[in-house]
Each structure stands twice: as structure tokens, then as C-alpha cells.
mmCIF file with all atom_site columns, C-alpha atoms in Angstrom:
data_model
loop_
_atom_site.group_PDB
_atom_site.id
_atom_site.type_symbol
_atom_site.label_atom_id
_atom_site.label_alt_id
_atom_site.label_comp_id
_atom_site.label_asym_id
_atom_site.label_entity_id
_atom_site.label_seq_id
_atom_site.pdbx_PDB_ins_code
_atom_site.Cartn_x
_atom_site.Cartn_y
_atom_site.Cartn_z
_atom_site.occupancy
_atom_site.B_iso_or_equiv
_atom_site.pdbx_formal_charge
_atom_site.auth_seq_id
_atom_site.auth_comp_id
_atom_site.auth_asym_id
_atom_site.auth_atom_id
_atom_site.pdbx_PDB_model_num
ATOM 1   C CA . ASN K 1 1   ? 0.163   0.374   0.154   1.00 57.00 ? 1   ASN K CA 1
ATOM 2   C CA . ALA K 1 2   ? 2.493   2.307   -1.161  1.00 66.00 ? 2   ALA K CA 1
ATOM 3   C CA . GLY K 1 3   ? 4.101   3.425   2.410   1.00 86.00 ? 3   GLY K CA 1
ATOM 4   C CA . VAL K 1 4   ? 0.253   4.848   3.862   1.00 93.00 ? 4   VAL K CA 1
ATOM 5   C CA . THR K 1 5   ? -1.035  2.633   6.559   1.00 94.00 ? 5   THR K CA 1
ATOM 6   C CA . GLN K 1 6   ? -4.899  3.251   8.249   1.00 96.00 ? 6   GLN K CA 1
ATOM 7   C CA . THR K 1 7   ? -5.840  2.950   11.582  1.00 96.00 ? 7   THR K CA 1
ATOM 8   C CA . PRO K 1 8   ? -7.879  1.299   12.903  1.00 96.00 ? 8   PRO K CA 1
ATOM 9   C CA . LYS K 1 9   ? -9.035  -1.741  10.420  1.00 96.00 ? 9   LYS K CA 1
ATOM 10  C CA . PHE K 1 10  ? -12.062 -1.717  11.455  1.00 96.00 ? 10  PHE K CA 1
ATOM 11  C CA . GLN K 1 11  ? -15.078 0.443   13.889  1.00 96.00 ? 11  GLN K CA 1
ATOM 12  C CA . VAL K 1 12  ? -18.343 0.652   15.107  1.00 97.00 ? 12  VAL K CA 1
ATOM 13  C CA . LEU K 1 13  ? -19.679 3.863   16.801  1.00 96.00 ? 13  LEU K CA 1
ATOM 14  C CA . LYS K 1 14  ? -23.043 4.188   18.034  1.00 97.00 ? 14  LYS K CA 1
ATOM 15  C CA . THR K 1 15  ? -24.906 7.164   16.458  1.00 97.00 ? 15  THR K CA 1
ATOM 16  C CA . GLY K 1 16  ? -23.807 10.686  18.678  1.00 97.00 ? 16  GLY K CA 1
ATOM 17  C CA . GLN K 1 17  ? -20.232 8.629   18.916  1.00 97.00 ? 17  GLN K CA 1
ATOM 18  C CA . SER K 1 18  ? -17.120 11.018  17.893  1.00 96.00 ? 18  SER K CA 1
ATOM 19  C CA . MET K 1 19  ? -13.978 9.389   16.901  1.00 96.00 ? 19  MET K CA 1
ATOM 20  C CA . THR K 1 20  ? -10.458 9.887   14.177  1.00 97.00 ? 20  THR K CA 1
ATOM 21  C CA . LEU K 1 21  ? -9.314  7.558   11.291  1.00 97.00 ? 21  LEU K CA 1
ATOM 22  C CA . GLN K 1 22  ? -5.498  7.897   11.709  1.00 97.00 ? 22  GLN K CA 1
ATOM 23  C CA . CYS K 1 23  ? -3.533  7.982   8.310   1.00 96.00 ? 23  CYS K CA 1
ATOM 24  C CA . ALA K 1 24  ? 0.558   7.787   8.517   1.00 95.00 ? 24  ALA K CA 1
ATOM 25  C CA . GLN K 1 25  ? 2.814   7.956   5.427   1.00 93.00 ? 25  GLN K CA 1
ATOM 26  C CA . ASP K 1 26  ? 6.328   7.024   5.234   1.00 86.00 ? 26  ASP K CA 1
ATOM 27  C CA . MET K 1 27  ? 7.658   8.470   1.907   1.00 79.00 ? 27  MET K CA 1
ATOM 28  C CA . ASN K 1 28  ? 7.958   12.330  3.334   1.00 79.00 ? 28  ASN K CA 1
ATOM 29  C CA . HIS K 1 29  ? 5.208   12.817  0.324   1.00 82.00 ? 29  HIS K CA 1
ATOM 30  C CA . ASN K 1 30  ? 2.888   17.062  0.436   1.00 83.00 ? 30  ASN K CA 1
ATOM 31  C CA . SER K 1 31  ? -0.254  16.122  -0.601  1.00 90.00 ? 31  SER K CA 1
ATOM 32  C CA . MET K 1 32  ? -2.847  13.727  1.367   1.00 93.00 ? 32  MET K CA 1
ATOM 33  C CA . TYR K 1 33  ? -6.285  12.735  0.848   1.00 95.00 ? 33  TYR K CA 1
ATOM 34  C CA . TRP K 1 34  ? -9.038  11.165  2.625   1.00 97.00 ? 34  TRP K CA 1
ATOM 35  C CA . TYR K 1 35  ? -11.801 9.493   0.032   1.00 97.00 ? 35  TYR K CA 1
ATOM 36  C CA . ARG K 1 36  ? -15.105 7.437   1.116   1.00 97.00 ? 36  ARG K CA 1
ATOM 37  C CA . GLN K 1 37  ? -16.185 4.336   -0.577  1.00 96.00 ? 37  GLN K CA 1
ATOM 38  C CA . ASP K 1 38  ? -19.810 3.943   -0.726  1.00 93.00 ? 38  ASP K CA 1
ATOM 39  C CA . PRO K 1 39  ? -21.276 0.522   -3.161  1.00 84.00 ? 39  PRO K CA 1
ATOM 40  C CA . GLY K 1 40  ? -21.788 2.006   -6.189  1.00 79.00 ? 40  GLY K CA 1
ATOM 41  C CA . MET K 1 41  ? -20.793 5.567   -5.805  1.00 81.00 ? 41  MET K CA 1
ATOM 42  C CA . GLY K 1 42  ? -16.781 5.143   -6.406  1.00 87.00 ? 42  GLY K CA 1
ATOM 43  C CA . LEU K 1 43  ? -14.598 6.510   -4.143  1.00 94.00 ? 43  LEU K CA 1
ATOM 44  C CA . ARG K 1 44  ? -15.795 10.750  -3.568  1.00 94.00 ? 44  ARG K CA 1
ATOM 45  C CA . LEU K 1 45  ? -13.171 12.835  -1.857  1.00 93.00 ? 45  LEU K CA 1
ATOM 46  C CA . ILE K 1 46  ? -13.839 13.998  1.197   1.00 96.00 ? 46  ILE K CA 1
ATOM 47  C CA . TYR K 1 47  ? -11.054 16.366  2.606   1.00 96.00 ? 47  TYR K CA 1
ATOM 48  C CA . TYR K 1 48  ? -7.421  16.760  1.040   1.00 93.00 ? 48  TYR K CA 1
ATOM 49  C CA . SER K 1 49  ? -4.269  18.439  2.634   1.00 93.00 ? 49  SER K CA 1
ATOM 50  C CA . ALA K 1 50  ? -1.738  19.837  -0.293  1.00 88.00 ? 50  ALA K CA 1
ATOM 51  C CA . SER K 1 51  ? 0.998   20.283  2.486   1.00 87.00 ? 51  SER K CA 1
ATOM 52  C CA . GLU K 1 52  ? 1.442   20.436  5.937   1.00 88.00 ? 52  GLU K CA 1
ATOM 53  C CA . GLY K 1 53  ? -0.951  22.675  7.900   1.00 88.00 ? 53  GLY K CA 1
ATOM 54  C CA . THR K 1 54  ? -2.896  23.127  5.175   1.00 90.00 ? 54  THR K CA 1
ATOM 55  C CA . THR K 1 55  ? -6.477  21.475  4.195   1.00 94.00 ? 55  THR K CA 1
ATOM 56  C CA . ASP K 1 56  ? -9.064  22.006  1.745   1.00 92.00 ? 56  ASP K CA 1
ATOM 57  C CA . LYS K 1 57  ? -12.700 21.136  1.201   1.00 93.00 ? 57  LYS K CA 1
ATOM 58  C CA . GLY K 1 58  ? -13.390 17.485  -1.156  1.00 91.00 ? 58  GLY K CA 1
ATOM 59  C CA . GLU K 1 59  ? -16.935 17.096  -2.769  1.00 90.00 ? 59  GLU K CA 1
ATOM 60  C CA . VAL K 1 60  ? -18.213 15.130  0.510   1.00 95.00 ? 60  VAL K CA 1
ATOM 61  C CA . PRO K 1 61  ? -16.695 17.144  3.510   1.00 96.00 ? 61  PRO K CA 1
ATOM 62  C CA . ASN K 1 62  ? -19.697 17.581  5.695   1.00 96.00 ? 62  ASN K CA 1
ATOM 63  C CA . GLY K 1 63  ? -19.772 15.943  9.278   1.00 96.00 ? 63  GLY K CA 1
ATOM 64  C CA . TYR K 1 64  ? -16.153 15.546  8.589   1.00 97.00 ? 64  TYR K CA 1
ATOM 65  C CA . ASN K 1 65  ? -12.763 17.336  10.107  1.00 97.00 ? 65  ASN K CA 1
ATOM 66  C CA . VAL K 1 66  ? -9.494  16.939  9.791   1.00 97.00 ? 66  VAL K CA 1
ATOM 67  C CA . SER K 1 67  ? -6.114  17.627  10.711  1.00 96.00 ? 67  SER K CA 1
ATOM 68  C CA . ARG K 1 68  ? -2.969  17.854  8.964   1.00 94.00 ? 68  ARG K CA 1
ATOM 69  C CA . LEU K 1 69  ? -0.318  18.918  11.952  1.00 84.00 ? 69  LEU K CA 1
ATOM 70  C CA . ASN K 1 70  ? 3.056   17.535  10.795  1.00 90.00 ? 70  ASN K CA 1
ATOM 71  C CA . LYS K 1 71  ? 3.960   16.009  7.109   1.00 91.00 ? 71  LYS K CA 1
ATOM 72  C CA . ARG K 1 72  ? 3.815   12.223  8.113   1.00 93.00 ? 72  ARG K CA 1
ATOM 73  C CA . GLU K 1 73  ? -0.101  12.550  9.553   1.00 95.00 ? 73  GLU K CA 1
ATOM 74  C CA . PHE K 1 74  ? -3.084  13.625  7.708   1.00 96.00 ? 74  PHE K CA 1
ATOM 75  C CA . SER K 1 75  ? -6.366  12.601  10.637  1.00 97.00 ? 75  SER K CA 1
ATOM 76  C CA . LEU K 1 76  ? -10.072 12.355  9.841   1.00 98.00 ? 76  LEU K CA 1
ATOM 77  C CA . ARG K 1 77  ? -12.239 12.683  12.989  1.00 97.00 ? 77  ARG K CA 1
ATOM 78  C CA . LEU K 1 78  ? -16.160 11.996  13.115  1.00 96.00 ? 78  LEU K CA 1
ATOM 79  C CA . GLU K 1 79  ? -17.375 14.565  15.985  1.00 93.00 ? 79  GLU K CA 1
ATOM 80  C CA . SER K 1 80  ? -21.082 13.165  15.523  1.00 96.00 ? 80  SER K CA 1
ATOM 81  C CA . ALA K 1 81  ? -20.870 10.447  13.794  1.00 96.00 ? 81  ALA K CA 1
ATOM 82  C CA . ALA K 1 82  ? -24.064 9.393   11.634  1.00 97.00 ? 82  ALA K CA 1
ATOM 83  C CA . PRO K 1 83  ? -25.363 5.834   10.257  1.00 96.00 ? 83  PRO K CA 1
ATOM 84  C CA . SER K 1 84  ? -25.345 7.529   6.905   1.00 96.00 ? 84  SER K CA 1
ATOM 85  C CA . GLN K 1 85  ? -21.364 8.041   7.563   1.00 97.00 ? 85  GLN K CA 1
ATOM 86  C CA . THR K 1 86  ? -21.404 4.119   7.332   1.00 97.00 ? 86  THR K CA 1
ATOM 87  C CA . SER K 1 87  ? -18.322 3.677   5.035   1.00 97.00 ? 87  SER K CA 1
ATOM 88  C CA . VAL K 1 88  ? -15.115 2.842   3.979   1.00 97.00 ? 88  VAL K CA 1
ATOM 89  C CA . TYR K 1 89  ? -12.208 5.376   4.385   1.00 98.00 ? 89  TYR K CA 1
ATOM 90  C CA . PHE K 1 90  ? -9.661  4.882   2.602   1.00 97.00 ? 90  PHE K CA 1
ATOM 91  C CA . CYS K 1 91  ? -6.160  7.531   2.559   1.00 96.00 ? 91  CYS K CA 1
ATOM 92  C CA . ALA K 1 92  ? -3.727  8.398   0.165   1.00 94.00 ? 92  ALA K CA 1
ATOM 93  C CA . ILE K 1 93  ? -0.854  10.215  -0.749  1.00 92.00 ? 93  ILE K CA 1
ATOM 94  C CA . LYS K 1 94  ? 0.216   11.674  -4.041  1.00 87.00 ? 94  LYS K CA 1
ATOM 95  C CA . ALA K 1 95  ? 3.554   10.464  -5.032  1.00 79.00 ? 95  ALA K CA 1
ATOM 96  C CA . GLY K 1 96  ? 5.495   11.643  -8.653  1.00 71.00 ? 96  GLY K CA 1
ATOM 97  C CA . ALA K 1 97  ? 5.470   14.593  -11.158 1.00 65.00 ? 97  ALA K CA 1
ATOM 98  C CA . ALA K 1 98  ? 1.629   13.860  -11.417 1.00 64.00 ? 98  ALA K CA 1
ATOM 99  C CA . ASP K 1 99  ? -1.337  13.236  -10.290 1.00 64.00 ? 99  ASP K CA 1
ATOM 100 C CA . THR K 1 100 ? -0.741  9.303   -9.412  1.00 83.00 ? 100 THR K CA 1
ATOM 101 C CA . GLN K 1 101 ? -2.482  8.630   -5.900  1.00 88.00 ? 101 GLN K CA 1
ATOM 102 C CA . TYR K 1 102 ? -1.479  5.756   -3.630  1.00 90.00 ? 102 TYR K CA 1
ATOM 103 C CA . PHE K 1 103 ? -4.191  3.912   -0.901  1.00 93.00 ? 103 PHE K CA 1
ATOM 104 C CA . GLY K 1 104 ? -4.111  2.865   2.320   1.00 94.00 ? 104 GLY K CA 1
ATOM 105 C CA . PRO K 1 105 ? -6.006  -0.720  3.132   1.00 94.00 ? 105 PRO K CA 1
ATOM 106 C CA . GLY K 1 106 ? -9.021  0.777   4.828   1.00 96.00 ? 106 GLY K CA 1
ATOM 107 C CA . THR K 1 107 ? -10.936 1.402   7.871   1.00 97.00 ? 107 THR K CA 1
ATOM 108 C CA . ARG K 1 108 ? -14.383 0.166   7.495   1.00 96.00 ? 108 ARG K CA 1
ATOM 109 C CA . LEU K 1 109 ? -16.306 1.943   9.638   1.00 97.00 ? 109 LEU K CA 1
ATOM 110 C CA . THR K 1 110 ? -20.482 1.224   11.067  1.00 96.00 ? 110 THR K CA 1
ATOM 111 C CA . VAL K 1 111 ? -22.270 3.638   12.945  1.00 97.00 ? 111 VAL K CA 1
ATOM 112 C CA . LEU K 1 112 ? -25.325 2.082   14.614  1.00 96.00 ? 112 LEU K CA 1
ATOM 113 C CA . GLY H 2 1   ? -16.761 20.594  -11.771 1.00 80.00 ? 1   GLY H CA 1
ATOM 114 C CA . GLU H 2 2   ? -15.763 17.318  -13.611 1.00 87.00 ? 2   GLU H CA 1
ATOM 115 C CA . ASN H 2 3   ? -18.145 14.063  -14.102 1.00 92.00 ? 3   ASN H CA 1
ATOM 116 C CA . VAL H 2 4   ? -17.004 10.513  -14.818 1.00 95.00 ? 4   VAL H CA 1
ATOM 117 C CA . GLU H 2 5   ? -19.474 8.094   -15.589 1.00 96.00 ? 5   GLU H CA 1
ATOM 118 C CA . GLN H 2 6   ? -18.464 4.294   -15.468 1.00 97.00 ? 6   GLN H CA 1
ATOM 119 C CA . HIS H 2 7   ? -19.533 1.338   -17.867 1.00 97.00 ? 7   HIS H CA 1
ATOM 120 C CA . PRO H 2 8   ? -20.574 -1.437  -17.351 1.00 97.00 ? 8   PRO H CA 1
ATOM 121 C CA . SER H 2 9   ? -21.105 -2.035  -13.847 1.00 96.00 ? 9   SER H CA 1
ATOM 122 C CA . THR H 2 10  ? -20.485 -5.554  -14.300 1.00 97.00 ? 10  THR H CA 1
ATOM 123 C CA . LEU H 2 11  ? -18.614 -8.056  -16.469 1.00 98.00 ? 11  LEU H CA 1
ATOM 124 C CA . SER H 2 12  ? -18.712 -11.410 -16.864 1.00 98.00 ? 12  SER H CA 1
ATOM 125 C CA . VAL H 2 13  ? -15.442 -12.900 -19.592 1.00 98.00 ? 13  VAL H CA 1
ATOM 126 C CA . GLN H 2 14  ? -14.208 -16.358 -20.200 1.00 98.00 ? 14  GLN H CA 1
ATOM 127 C CA . GLU H 2 15  ? -11.245 -16.872 -19.457 1.00 98.00 ? 15  GLU H CA 1
ATOM 128 C CA . GLY H 2 16  ? -8.256  -16.625 -21.921 1.00 97.00 ? 16  GLY H CA 1
ATOM 129 C CA . ASP H 2 17  ? -10.811 -13.410 -23.764 1.00 98.00 ? 17  ASP H CA 1
ATOM 130 C CA . SER H 2 18  ? -10.415 -9.860  -23.499 1.00 98.00 ? 18  SER H CA 1
ATOM 131 C CA . ALA H 2 19  ? -12.431 -7.517  -21.034 1.00 98.00 ? 19  ALA H CA 1
ATOM 132 C CA . VAL H 2 20  ? -13.248 -3.787  -22.496 1.00 98.00 ? 20  VAL H CA 1
ATOM 133 C CA . ILE H 2 21  ? -13.884 -0.729  -19.654 1.00 98.00 ? 21  ILE H CA 1
ATOM 134 C CA . LYS H 2 22  ? -15.125 2.362   -21.083 1.00 98.00 ? 22  LYS H CA 1
ATOM 135 C CA . CYS H 2 23  ? -15.273 5.674   -19.520 1.00 98.00 ? 23  CYS H CA 1
ATOM 136 C CA . THR H 2 24  ? -15.914 8.999   -20.102 1.00 98.00 ? 24  THR H CA 1
ATOM 137 C CA . TYR H 2 25  ? -15.305 12.242  -18.458 1.00 96.00 ? 25  TYR H CA 1
ATOM 138 C CA . SER H 2 26  ? -16.968 15.790  -18.972 1.00 95.00 ? 26  SER H CA 1
ATOM 139 C CA . ASP H 2 27  ? -14.307 18.654  -18.234 1.00 91.00 ? 27  ASP H CA 1
ATOM 140 C CA . SER H 2 28  ? -12.223 18.861  -21.319 1.00 91.00 ? 28  SER H CA 1
ATOM 141 C CA . ALA H 2 29  ? -9.596  20.232  -19.090 1.00 89.00 ? 29  ALA H CA 1
ATOM 142 C CA . SER H 2 30  ? -8.481  16.829  -18.028 1.00 90.00 ? 30  SER H CA 1
ATOM 143 C CA . ASN H 2 31  ? -5.300  16.089  -18.798 1.00 89.00 ? 31  ASN H CA 1
ATOM 144 C CA . TYR H 2 32  ? -4.722  12.549  -16.333 1.00 89.00 ? 32  TYR H CA 1
ATOM 145 C CA . PHE H 2 33  ? -6.507  9.528   -16.357 1.00 93.00 ? 33  PHE H CA 1
ATOM 146 C CA . PRO H 2 34  ? -5.360  6.505   -13.694 1.00 93.00 ? 34  PRO H CA 1
ATOM 147 C CA . TRP H 2 35  ? -6.974  2.907   -13.694 1.00 96.00 ? 35  TRP H CA 1
ATOM 148 C CA . TYR H 2 36  ? -7.393  1.442   -10.627 1.00 96.00 ? 36  TYR H CA 1
ATOM 149 C CA . LYS H 2 37  ? -7.841  -2.596  -9.171  1.00 97.00 ? 37  LYS H CA 1
ATOM 150 C CA . GLN H 2 38  ? -9.549  -2.854  -5.845  1.00 96.00 ? 38  GLN H CA 1
ATOM 151 C CA . GLU H 2 39  ? -9.491  -6.549  -4.848  1.00 95.00 ? 39  GLU H CA 1
ATOM 152 C CA . LEU H 2 40  ? -11.842 -7.605  -1.943  1.00 91.00 ? 40  LEU H CA 1
ATOM 153 C CA . GLY H 2 41  ? -11.089 -6.064  1.356   1.00 89.00 ? 41  GLY H CA 1
ATOM 154 C CA . LYS H 2 42  ? -7.748  -4.067  0.220   1.00 92.00 ? 42  LYS H CA 1
ATOM 155 C CA . GLY H 2 43  ? -7.313  -0.566  -1.128  1.00 93.00 ? 43  GLY H CA 1
ATOM 156 C CA . PRO H 2 44  ? -7.464  0.610   -5.039  1.00 95.00 ? 44  PRO H CA 1
ATOM 157 C CA . GLN H 2 45  ? -4.226  -0.386  -6.682  1.00 94.00 ? 45  GLN H CA 1
ATOM 158 C CA . LEU H 2 46  ? -2.779  1.839   -9.834  1.00 93.00 ? 46  LEU H CA 1
ATOM 159 C CA . ILE H 2 47  ? -2.788  -0.026  -12.283 1.00 95.00 ? 47  ILE H CA 1
ATOM 160 C CA . ILE H 2 48  ? -2.249  1.946   -15.333 1.00 95.00 ? 48  ILE H CA 1
ATOM 161 C CA . ASP H 2 49  ? -2.906  5.964   -16.433 1.00 92.00 ? 49  ASP H CA 1
ATOM 162 C CA . ILE H 2 50  ? -2.458  7.672   -19.210 1.00 91.00 ? 50  ILE H CA 1
ATOM 163 C CA . ARG H 2 51  ? -1.623  11.316  -19.641 1.00 88.00 ? 51  ARG H CA 1
ATOM 164 C CA . SER H 2 52  ? -3.782  13.755  -22.431 1.00 82.00 ? 52  SER H CA 1
ATOM 165 C CA . ASN H 2 53  ? -0.142  13.812  -24.770 1.00 82.00 ? 53  ASN H CA 1
ATOM 166 C CA . VAL H 2 54  ? -0.671  10.118  -25.927 1.00 82.00 ? 54  VAL H CA 1
ATOM 167 C CA . GLY H 2 55  ? -3.448  7.851   -27.248 1.00 90.00 ? 55  GLY H CA 1
ATOM 168 C CA . GLU H 2 56  ? -2.896  4.856   -26.220 1.00 94.00 ? 56  GLU H CA 1
ATOM 169 C CA . LYS H 2 57  ? -0.416  2.828   -23.531 1.00 94.00 ? 57  LYS H CA 1
ATOM 170 C CA . LYS H 2 58  ? -0.151  -0.996  -22.850 1.00 96.00 ? 58  LYS H CA 1
ATOM 171 C CA . ASP H 2 59  ? 1.496   -2.504  -20.027 1.00 94.00 ? 59  ASP H CA 1
ATOM 172 C CA . GLN H 2 60  ? 1.952   -6.333  -21.265 1.00 96.00 ? 60  GLN H CA 1
ATOM 173 C CA . ARG H 2 61  ? -1.595  -7.371  -20.825 1.00 97.00 ? 61  ARG H CA 1
ATOM 174 C CA . ILE H 2 62  ? -3.138  -3.621  -19.823 1.00 98.00 ? 62  ILE H CA 1
ATOM 175 C CA . ALA H 2 63  ? -3.622  -1.393  -21.918 1.00 97.00 ? 63  ALA H CA 1
ATOM 176 C CA . VAL H 2 64  ? -5.431  2.188   -22.379 1.00 97.00 ? 64  VAL H CA 1
ATOM 177 C CA . THR H 2 65  ? -6.528  3.661   -25.131 1.00 97.00 ? 65  THR H CA 1
ATOM 178 C CA . LEU H 2 66  ? -7.605  7.589   -25.102 1.00 96.00 ? 66  LEU H CA 1
ATOM 179 C CA . ASN H 2 67  ? -9.835  9.846   -27.293 1.00 95.00 ? 67  ASN H CA 1
ATOM 180 C CA . LYS H 2 68  ? -9.672  13.484  -25.977 1.00 93.00 ? 68  LYS H CA 1
ATOM 181 C CA . THR H 2 69  ? -12.310 14.653  -29.223 1.00 93.00 ? 69  THR H CA 1
ATOM 182 C CA . ALA H 2 70  ? -14.698 12.297  -27.868 1.00 94.00 ? 70  ALA H CA 1
ATOM 183 C CA . LYS H 2 71  ? -13.891 12.639  -24.162 1.00 95.00 ? 71  LYS H CA 1
ATOM 184 C CA . HIS H 2 72  ? -13.473 9.046   -23.591 1.00 95.00 ? 72  HIS H CA 1
ATOM 185 C CA . PHE H 2 73  ? -11.077 6.140   -22.155 1.00 97.00 ? 73  PHE H CA 1
ATOM 186 C CA . SER H 2 74  ? -11.063 2.893   -22.551 1.00 98.00 ? 74  SER H CA 1
ATOM 187 C CA . LEU H 2 75  ? -8.852  -0.378  -20.542 1.00 98.00 ? 75  LEU H CA 1
ATOM 188 C CA . HIS H 2 76  ? -8.430  -2.934  -22.672 1.00 98.00 ? 76  HIS H CA 1
ATOM 189 C CA . ILE H 2 77  ? -7.123  -6.231  -20.743 1.00 98.00 ? 77  ILE H CA 1
ATOM 190 C CA . THR H 2 78  ? -6.271  -9.172  -23.122 1.00 97.00 ? 78  THR H CA 1
ATOM 191 C CA . GLU H 2 79  ? -5.791  -13.061 -21.955 1.00 97.00 ? 79  GLU H CA 1
ATOM 192 C CA . THR H 2 80  ? -8.159  -12.607 -18.832 1.00 98.00 ? 80  THR H CA 1
ATOM 193 C CA . GLN H 2 81  ? -6.596  -14.442 -15.960 1.00 97.00 ? 81  GLN H CA 1
ATOM 194 C CA . PRO H 2 82  ? -8.563  -15.661 -12.889 1.00 96.00 ? 82  PRO H CA 1
ATOM 195 C CA . GLU H 2 83  ? -6.553  -13.263 -11.224 1.00 96.00 ? 83  GLU H CA 1
ATOM 196 C CA . ASP H 2 84  ? -7.752  -10.397 -12.702 1.00 97.00 ? 84  ASP H CA 1
ATOM 197 C CA . SER H 2 85  ? -10.976 -10.488 -10.685 1.00 98.00 ? 85  SER H CA 1
ATOM 198 C CA . ALA H 2 86  ? -11.556 -7.499  -9.166  1.00 97.00 ? 86  ALA H CA 1
ATOM 199 C CA . VAL H 2 87  ? -13.616 -3.578  -8.821  1.00 97.00 ? 87  VAL H CA 1
ATOM 200 C CA . TYR H 2 88  ? -11.987 -1.558  -11.741 1.00 98.00 ? 88  TYR H CA 1
ATOM 201 C CA . PHE H 2 89  ? -12.083 2.298   -11.487 1.00 97.00 ? 89  PHE H CA 1
ATOM 202 C CA . CYS H 2 90  ? -11.066 4.888   -13.959 1.00 97.00 ? 90  CYS H CA 1
ATOM 203 C CA . ALA H 2 91  ? -10.742 8.439   -12.771 1.00 94.00 ? 91  ALA H CA 1
ATOM 204 C CA . ALA H 2 92  ? -10.146 11.781  -14.469 1.00 93.00 ? 92  ALA H CA 1
ATOM 205 C CA . SER H 2 93  ? -8.317  15.212  -13.244 1.00 87.00 ? 93  SER H CA 1
ATOM 206 C CA . GLN H 2 94  ? -6.159  18.073  -14.604 1.00 77.00 ? 94  GLN H CA 1
ATOM 207 C CA . ASN H 2 95  ? -2.742  18.113  -14.228 1.00 62.00 ? 95  ASN H CA 1
ATOM 208 C CA . PHE H 2 96  ? -0.086  20.959  -12.263 1.00 57.00 ? 96  PHE H CA 1
ATOM 209 C CA . GLY H 2 97  ? -2.030  22.085  -9.599  1.00 55.00 ? 97  GLY H CA 1
ATOM 210 C CA . ASN H 2 98  ? -5.577  20.662  -9.436  1.00 57.00 ? 98  ASN H CA 1
ATOM 211 C CA . GLU H 2 99  ? -5.560  17.904  -6.729  1.00 66.00 ? 99  GLU H CA 1
ATOM 212 C CA . LYS H 2 100 ? -8.688  16.437  -7.036  1.00 81.00 ? 100 LYS H CA 1
ATOM 213 C CA . LEU H 2 101 ? -9.381  12.594  -9.085  1.00 88.00 ? 101 LEU H CA 1
ATOM 214 C CA . THR H 2 102 ? -12.734 12.150  -9.693  1.00 91.00 ? 102 THR H CA 1
ATOM 215 C CA . PHE H 2 103 ? -13.646 8.349   -9.992  1.00 93.00 ? 103 PHE H CA 1
ATOM 216 C CA . GLY H 2 104 ? -16.181 6.171   -12.024 1.00 95.00 ? 104 GLY H CA 1
ATOM 217 C CA . THR H 2 105 ? -18.354 4.421   -10.345 1.00 94.00 ? 105 THR H CA 1
ATOM 218 C CA . GLY H 2 106 ? -16.301 1.273   -10.472 1.00 95.00 ? 106 GLY H CA 1
ATOM 219 C CA . THR H 2 107 ? -16.450 -2.132  -12.725 1.00 97.00 ? 107 THR H CA 1
ATOM 220 C CA . ARG H 2 108 ? -16.737 -5.505  -11.141 1.00 97.00 ? 108 ARG H CA 1
ATOM 221 C CA . LEU H 2 109 ? -15.335 -8.170  -13.825 1.00 98.00 ? 109 LEU H CA 1
ATOM 222 C CA . THR H 2 110 ? -15.188 -11.555 -12.655 1.00 98.00 ? 110 THR H CA 1
ATOM 223 C CA . ILE H 2 111 ? -13.443 -14.138 -14.908 1.00 97.00 ? 111 ILE H CA 1
ATOM 224 C CA . ILE H 2 112 ? -15.145 -17.151 -15.487 1.00 96.00 ? 112 ILE H CA 1
ATOM 225 C CA . PRO H 2 113 ? -12.884 -20.271 -15.027 1.00 93.00 ? 113 PRO H CA 1
#
């Protein structure tokens, strides 16, 4: 998975609970991304970070916050989880000269 | 914004036959088109990509073609093998400054032994 690690692998939450999904890279790349994957909808960008200390909204940012405190880590936070946030979440990095993105193994989140 | 449509959503082919997956995009400024393969329980993995200054690119049994005028690109897999069974995603983006990839909705490819 191109040096991208995600924790946890699985998580079950109750509606209203909060949690943070962690992503870390070991390749010193600037750009990092958070996607969610739902059946029949492909991958949709939640937030991305072009460099340490900067973040920007993607296609579906509502209900999420992110933090890029250092170059290596990019976290995704759900402040008050909702059943609609049940999904598989992928972190990705951009490596190389162009928009080549490499994905982590994913976190499967269920909100009851 | 960019919109990427992918067809078919499911595809079954006999082992040894060829498989073709097609995508269309809406933004004529898009100039980078990667293809990803996702196996069950894993993250998507880049298998091939093409830029708009090239019409075709091949890597062993996999090829991608791009028609900029029609705004569509296709993935071709020849001599399919059971390990080709997976979900395939196309994507599009504008290179040089635009950080965002827009993905198609995926094609589930099943190779029948």
C-alpha cells in the first residue's frame, strides 16, 4: 500500500459518538487525501491536504474535520457520527511528478 | 466540476478472452486518466495511467486508450486470467495544480474459468 498505514482497520460506533481515523505515510510526500467508498458510488473525496498545515474540502466534507499537524500524518475526525457515515474510508498520498495517488488499506466504519 | 461515467457496472468474461471497460469524462481540461484495481478487502491499486498527450499506452496484458475529442478512455485486458477478477475504477483529473481525482463508479469484473 505504498507506505500508507491506516488505523483502525474496523470500527463500530453508536450514533452521536466521535472518533478519529488515523493515516500515516513513511515517504515524506506533501499531498494526502481522505476518501469514502460506498457501494455503487465509487470513491468520493472528503478532504485533502496539499502540504503540512493546509487542508481543503473535497466533494463530501459535511460531518467531517481533518487535521494535518505534520507532514507524515493526516487524521479524519467524526465529531458526532451518523448512520449515513457508515462507509469504508481510504487515505491516499500523491507521489511522483503527476496526480498519481496511492491508497492505504482502508478503515471499515459502521455507525449504528 | 468533473463528472466521470463508467460502463459497464458488471462484466463477466471467459478466461482467456478480452475485457473492455469504458469511461467518459465531462471536463475538457482534464489531462490525466489513471485506472485502479481493487481486490476484496483492499485499497485501490494503480495499474496503468495515461496523459492527454498520448493516445494509447500498454503494459503487458493491459492497455488504455484515450480519445480526447470524444472525451472517453478505455481499459483493455487481454488473455484474462482468474486473478484479474476485481473491481476496476477509472478516474480523471487536471494535472499541474489541481489535486483532485474524480472517480467512476467502478466495474466488477469476473473471470469465468
